[in-house]
Structures are given as structure tokens and as C-alpha cells.
């Protein structure tokens, strides 16, 4: 039986999330330009580690310079935003080439990191921290 190839229609759209950040990612064939909120990646993220986090899925799947990305990201801090972008890029790459799934899954880029800040409870100082007990 012949395998039917699904035609990919560009641009590919996906959503990535991390903490309270949400990244909307549009991907199309190009030469590796990444725009985050209408600014180049190097200008938007100052720290080298955050730029590395965003590029990880591309380096892992050896597609650096193959696609252009237009990314809108909202909410959270810059670290959460970088994680959300990584998640969104990974999902876009999966849409184009399902063969990269094992590589991305092993690296943990497909799974949405569900760790969020725990809410403060009433009668306590924080989520779990209590006020100091005074016996006398």
C-alpha cells in the first residue's frame, strides 16, 4: 500500500506555552530569520542562554536556516517566554516533518511544561510558608 504524503500549506501556525507565557508561532520556508514581537531575536532576548533555548529545536532537528519564524509572545517573564517559543517552534516542526518527533520527544520539547507558581493560601505568608509561631 502506498503512503499518502500530506501537502503542507505554509505558513504553519502553532501555539507554545510555558508558565503564564503564550507564544503564537508562524513558520514558513526561508533563511533562518526569527522575529519576536516584530523585533529580531538577538534584540528581543538579551541573554545568550535565552537565545540558545529558542534555537534548541532547530539545532536538534538540523533545520537551522531553513525556515523563517514570526512569533508573537505575551505574558510572564522573558524566561517563560523563551520556553513558550521553544514549545511553539517544536510543534511547528512536527507539523512539517512528523519524522522528527522521536528526537524532539526525547529532548522534552513537545511536552508542555505544566509547572506554574502555586497560589498563596489564606492565613499563610505564601503558598506554603507560615508566619513564625510565638509560644510566649
PDB file of C-alpha atoms in Angstrom:
ATOM      1  CA  UNK A   1       0.000   0.000   0.000  1.00  0.00           C
ATOM      2  CA  UNK A   2       1.311   3.413  -0.946  1.00  0.00           C
ATOM      3  CA  UNK A   3       1.857   6.030   1.758  1.00  0.00           C
ATOM      4  CA  UNK A   4      -0.038   9.231   1.067  1.00  0.00           C
ATOM      5  CA  UNK A   5       2.041  12.382   1.516  1.00  0.00           C
ATOM      6  CA  UNK A   6       0.143  15.228   3.152  1.00  0.00           C
ATOM      7  CA  UNK A   7       0.739  18.559   1.451  1.00  0.00           C
ATOM      8  CA  UNK A   8       1.956  21.217   3.876  1.00  0.00           C
ATOM      9  CA  UNK A   9       0.396  24.638   3.441  1.00  0.00           C
ATOM     10  CA  UNK A  10       2.616  27.477   4.613  1.00  0.00           C
ATOM     11  CA  UNK A  11       2.698  29.424   6.836  1.00  0.00           C
ATOM     12  CA  UNK A  12       2.369  26.788   9.567  1.00  0.00           C
ATOM     13  CA  UNK A  13       0.787  28.101  12.778  1.00  0.00           C
ATOM     14  CA  UNK A  14       1.221  26.666  16.274  1.00  0.00           C
ATOM     15  CA  UNK A  15       0.938  27.762  19.884  1.00  0.00           C
ATOM     16  CA  UNK A  16       3.505  27.150  22.619  1.00  0.00           C
ATOM     17  CA  UNK A  17       3.033  27.682  26.347  1.00  0.00           C
ATOM     18  CA  UNK A  18       5.262  27.867  29.434  1.00  0.00           C
ATOM     19  CA  UNK A  19       4.312  29.176  32.895  1.00  0.00           C
ATOM     20  CA  UNK A  20       1.974  32.086  32.091  1.00  0.00           C
ATOM     21  CA  UNK A  21       3.509  32.865  28.679  1.00  0.00           C
ATOM     22  CA  UNK A  22       1.783  32.096  25.392  1.00  0.00           C
ATOM     23  CA  UNK A  23       3.684  32.181  22.096  1.00  0.00           C
ATOM     24  CA  UNK A  24       1.940  32.178  18.713  1.00  0.00           C
ATOM     25  CA  UNK A  25       4.374  30.924  16.076  1.00  0.00           C
ATOM     26  CA  UNK A  26       4.084  31.238  12.291  1.00  0.00           C
ATOM     27  CA  UNK A  27       6.657  29.301  10.260  1.00  0.00           C
ATOM     28  CA  UNK A  28       7.416  29.493   6.530  1.00  0.00           C
ATOM     29  CA  UNK A  29      10.343  28.418   4.332  1.00  0.00           C
ATOM     30  CA  UNK A  30      13.124  30.982   4.424  1.00  0.00           C
ATOM     31  CA  UNK A  31      16.689  31.621   5.508  1.00  0.00           C
ATOM     32  CA  UNK A  32      16.511  31.480   9.321  1.00  0.00           C
ATOM     33  CA  UNK A  33      15.082  34.867  10.348  1.00  0.00           C
ATOM     34  CA  UNK A  34      13.353  34.823  13.731  1.00  0.00           C
ATOM     35  CA  UNK A  35      11.200  37.839  14.631  1.00  0.00           C
ATOM     36  CA  UNK A  36       9.794  38.053  18.166  1.00  0.00           C
ATOM     37  CA  UNK A  37       7.139  40.747  18.627  1.00  0.00           C
ATOM     38  CA  UNK A  38       8.373  42.427  15.417  1.00  0.00           C
ATOM     39  CA  UNK A  39      11.963  42.571  16.714  1.00  0.00           C
ATOM     40  CA  UNK A  40      14.916  40.332  15.792  1.00  0.00           C
ATOM     41  CA  UNK A  41      15.642  37.504  18.236  1.00  0.00           C
ATOM     42  CA  UNK A  42      19.018  38.988  19.262  1.00  0.00           C
ATOM     43  CA  UNK A  43      17.391  42.317  20.066  1.00  0.00           C
ATOM     44  CA  UNK A  44      14.408  40.871  21.988  1.00  0.00           C
ATOM     45  CA  UNK A  45      16.386  38.475  24.209  1.00  0.00           C
ATOM     46  CA  UNK A  46      19.494  39.971  25.764  1.00  0.00           C
ATOM     47  CA  UNK A  47      20.837  36.819  27.416  1.00  0.00           C
ATOM     48  CA  UNK A  48      22.674  34.266  25.311  1.00  0.00           C
ATOM     49  CA  UNK A  49      21.057  31.374  27.232  1.00  0.00           C
ATOM     50  CA  UNK A  50      17.555  32.520  26.239  1.00  0.00           C
ATOM     51  CA  UNK A  51      18.568  32.748  22.569  1.00  0.00           C
ATOM     52  CA  UNK A  52      20.009  29.235  22.870  1.00  0.00           C
ATOM     53  CA  UNK A  53      16.726  27.922  24.353  1.00  0.00           C
ATOM     54  CA  UNK A  54      14.768  29.342  21.395  1.00  0.00           C
ATOM     55  CA  UNK A  55      17.157  27.801  18.821  1.00  0.00           C
ATOM     56  CA  UNK A  56      17.381  24.337  20.501  1.00  0.00           C
ATOM     57  CA  UNK A  57      14.664  22.585  18.437  1.00  0.00           C
ATOM     58  CA  UNK A  58      16.173  23.900  15.182  1.00  0.00           C
ATOM     59  CA  UNK A  59      19.678  22.731  16.094  1.00  0.00           C
ATOM     60  CA  UNK A  60      18.398  19.345  17.253  1.00  0.00           C
ATOM     61  CA  UNK A  61      16.484  18.702  14.011  1.00  0.00           C
ATOM     62  CA  UNK A  62      19.257  20.265  11.868  1.00  0.00           C
ATOM     63  CA  UNK A  63      16.899  22.810  10.282  1.00  0.00           C
ATOM     64  CA  UNK A  64      18.815  25.988  11.200  1.00  0.00           C
ATOM     65  CA  UNK A  65      18.461  28.439   8.317  1.00  0.00           C
ATOM     66  CA  UNK A  66      15.629  26.510   6.621  1.00  0.00           C
ATOM     67  CA  UNK A  67      12.624  28.384   7.999  1.00  0.00           C
ATOM     68  CA  UNK A  68      11.611  31.923   8.936  1.00  0.00           C
ATOM     69  CA  UNK A  69       9.616  32.452  12.122  1.00  0.00           C
ATOM     70  CA  UNK A  70       7.214  35.241  13.017  1.00  0.00           C
ATOM     71  CA  UNK A  71       6.413  34.999  16.730  1.00  0.00           C
ATOM     72  CA  UNK A  72       4.007  36.888  18.978  1.00  0.00           C
ATOM     73  CA  UNK A  73       4.541  36.219  22.667  1.00  0.00           C
ATOM     74  CA  UNK A  74       2.572  37.539  25.662  1.00  0.00           C
ATOM     75  CA  UNK A  75       2.583  37.106  29.419  1.00  0.00           C
ATOM     76  CA  UNK A  76       5.110  36.006  32.014  1.00  0.00           C
ATOM     77  CA  UNK A  77       8.766  36.945  32.090  1.00  0.00           C
ATOM     78  CA  UNK A  78      11.469  36.553  29.461  1.00  0.00           C
ATOM     79  CA  UNK A  79      12.477  33.078  30.673  1.00  0.00           C
ATOM     80  CA  UNK A  80       8.918  31.753  30.392  1.00  0.00           C
ATOM     81  CA  UNK A  81       8.555  33.441  27.014  1.00  0.00           C
ATOM     82  CA  UNK A  82      11.693  31.720  25.701  1.00  0.00           C
ATOM     83  CA  UNK A  83      10.303  28.357  26.851  1.00  0.00           C
ATOM     84  CA  UNK A  84       6.946  29.080  25.210  1.00  0.00           C
ATOM     85  CA  UNK A  85       8.664  29.971  21.938  1.00  0.00           C
ATOM     86  CA  UNK A  86      10.699  26.738  22.070  1.00  0.00           C
ATOM     87  CA  UNK A  87       7.479  24.756  22.580  1.00  0.00           C
ATOM     88  CA  UNK A  88       5.770  26.551  19.670  1.00  0.00           C
ATOM     89  CA  UNK A  89       8.714  26.066  17.287  1.00  0.00           C
ATOM     90  CA  UNK A  90       8.847  22.363  18.186  1.00  0.00           C
ATOM     91  CA  UNK A  91       5.153  21.953  17.395  1.00  0.00           C
ATOM     92  CA  UNK A  92       5.591  23.757  14.056  1.00  0.00           C
ATOM     93  CA  UNK A  93       8.483  21.476  13.084  1.00  0.00           C
ATOM     94  CA  UNK A  94       6.308  18.455  13.927  1.00  0.00           C
ATOM     95  CA  UNK A  95       3.577  19.679  11.595  1.00  0.00           C
ATOM     96  CA  UNK A  96       6.022  19.959   8.693  1.00  0.00           C
ATOM     97  CA  UNK A  97       8.000  16.748   9.367  1.00  0.00           C
ATOM     98  CA  UNK A  98       6.474  14.128  11.719  1.00  0.00           C
ATOM     99  CA  UNK A  99       9.745  12.166  11.414  1.00  0.00           C
ATOM    100  CA  UNK A 100      11.472  14.491  13.908  1.00  0.00           C
ATOM    101  CA  UNK A 101       9.028  13.540  16.687  1.00  0.00           C
ATOM    102  CA  UNK A 102      11.293  10.971  18.441  1.00  0.00           C
ATOM    103  CA  UNK A 103      14.193  13.447  18.572  1.00  0.00           C
ATOM    104  CA  UNK A 104      12.079  16.288  19.963  1.00  0.00           C
ATOM    105  CA  UNK A 105      10.235  13.997  22.385  1.00  0.00           C
ATOM    106  CA  UNK A 106      13.487  12.612  23.820  1.00  0.00           C
ATOM    107  CA  UNK A 107      14.695  16.170  24.410  1.00  0.00           C
ATOM    108  CA  UNK A 108      11.363  17.010  26.105  1.00  0.00           C
ATOM    109  CA  UNK A 109      10.389  19.852  23.750  1.00  0.00           C
ATOM    110  CA  UNK A 110       6.946  18.541  22.774  1.00  0.00           C
ATOM    111  CA  UNK A 111       5.555  18.251  26.289  1.00  0.00           C
ATOM    112  CA  UNK A 112       4.068  21.428  27.734  1.00  0.00           C
ATOM    113  CA  UNK A 113       5.913  22.185  30.970  1.00  0.00           C
ATOM    114  CA  UNK A 114       2.971  22.440  33.372  1.00  0.00           C
ATOM    115  CA  UNK A 115       4.897  23.856  36.325  1.00  0.00           C
ATOM    116  CA  UNK A 116       3.332  27.144  37.388  1.00  0.00           C
ATOM    117  CA  UNK A 117       3.573  29.206  40.543  1.00  0.00           C
ATOM    118  CA  UNK A 118       1.466  27.837  43.388  1.00  0.00           C
ATOM    119  CA  UNK A 119      -1.141  30.244  44.722  1.00  0.00           C
ATOM    120  CA  UNK A 120      -0.886  31.883  48.143  1.00  0.00           C
ATOM    121  CA  UNK A 121      -3.171  30.298  50.763  1.00  0.00           C
ATOM    122  CA  UNK A 122      -5.209  32.301  53.254  1.00  0.00           C
ATOM    123  CA  UNK A 123      -3.736  32.544  56.761  1.00  0.00           C
ATOM    124  CA  UNK A 124      -0.234  31.848  55.412  1.00  0.00           C
ATOM    125  CA  UNK A 125       2.600  34.094  54.324  1.00  0.00           C
ATOM    126  CA  UNK A 126       2.951  32.435  50.910  1.00  0.00           C
ATOM    127  CA  UNK A 127       1.958  29.236  49.170  1.00  0.00           C
ATOM    128  CA  UNK A 128       3.359  27.083  51.967  1.00  0.00           C
ATOM    129  CA  UNK A 129       5.406  29.410  54.174  1.00  0.00           C
ATOM    130  CA  UNK A 130       3.797  30.138  57.516  1.00  0.00           C
ATOM    131  CA  UNK A 131       4.093  33.075  59.854  1.00  0.00           C
ATOM    132  CA  UNK A 132       6.516  32.482  62.713  1.00  0.00           C
ATOM    133  CA  UNK A 133       4.874  30.847  65.713  1.00  0.00           C
ATOM    134  CA  UNK A 134       5.398  32.597  69.047  1.00  0.00           C
ATOM    135  CA  UNK A 135       4.865  30.477  72.151  1.00  0.00           C
ATOM    136  CA  UNK A 136       5.057  33.381  74.634  1.00  0.00           C
TER     137      UNK A 136
END
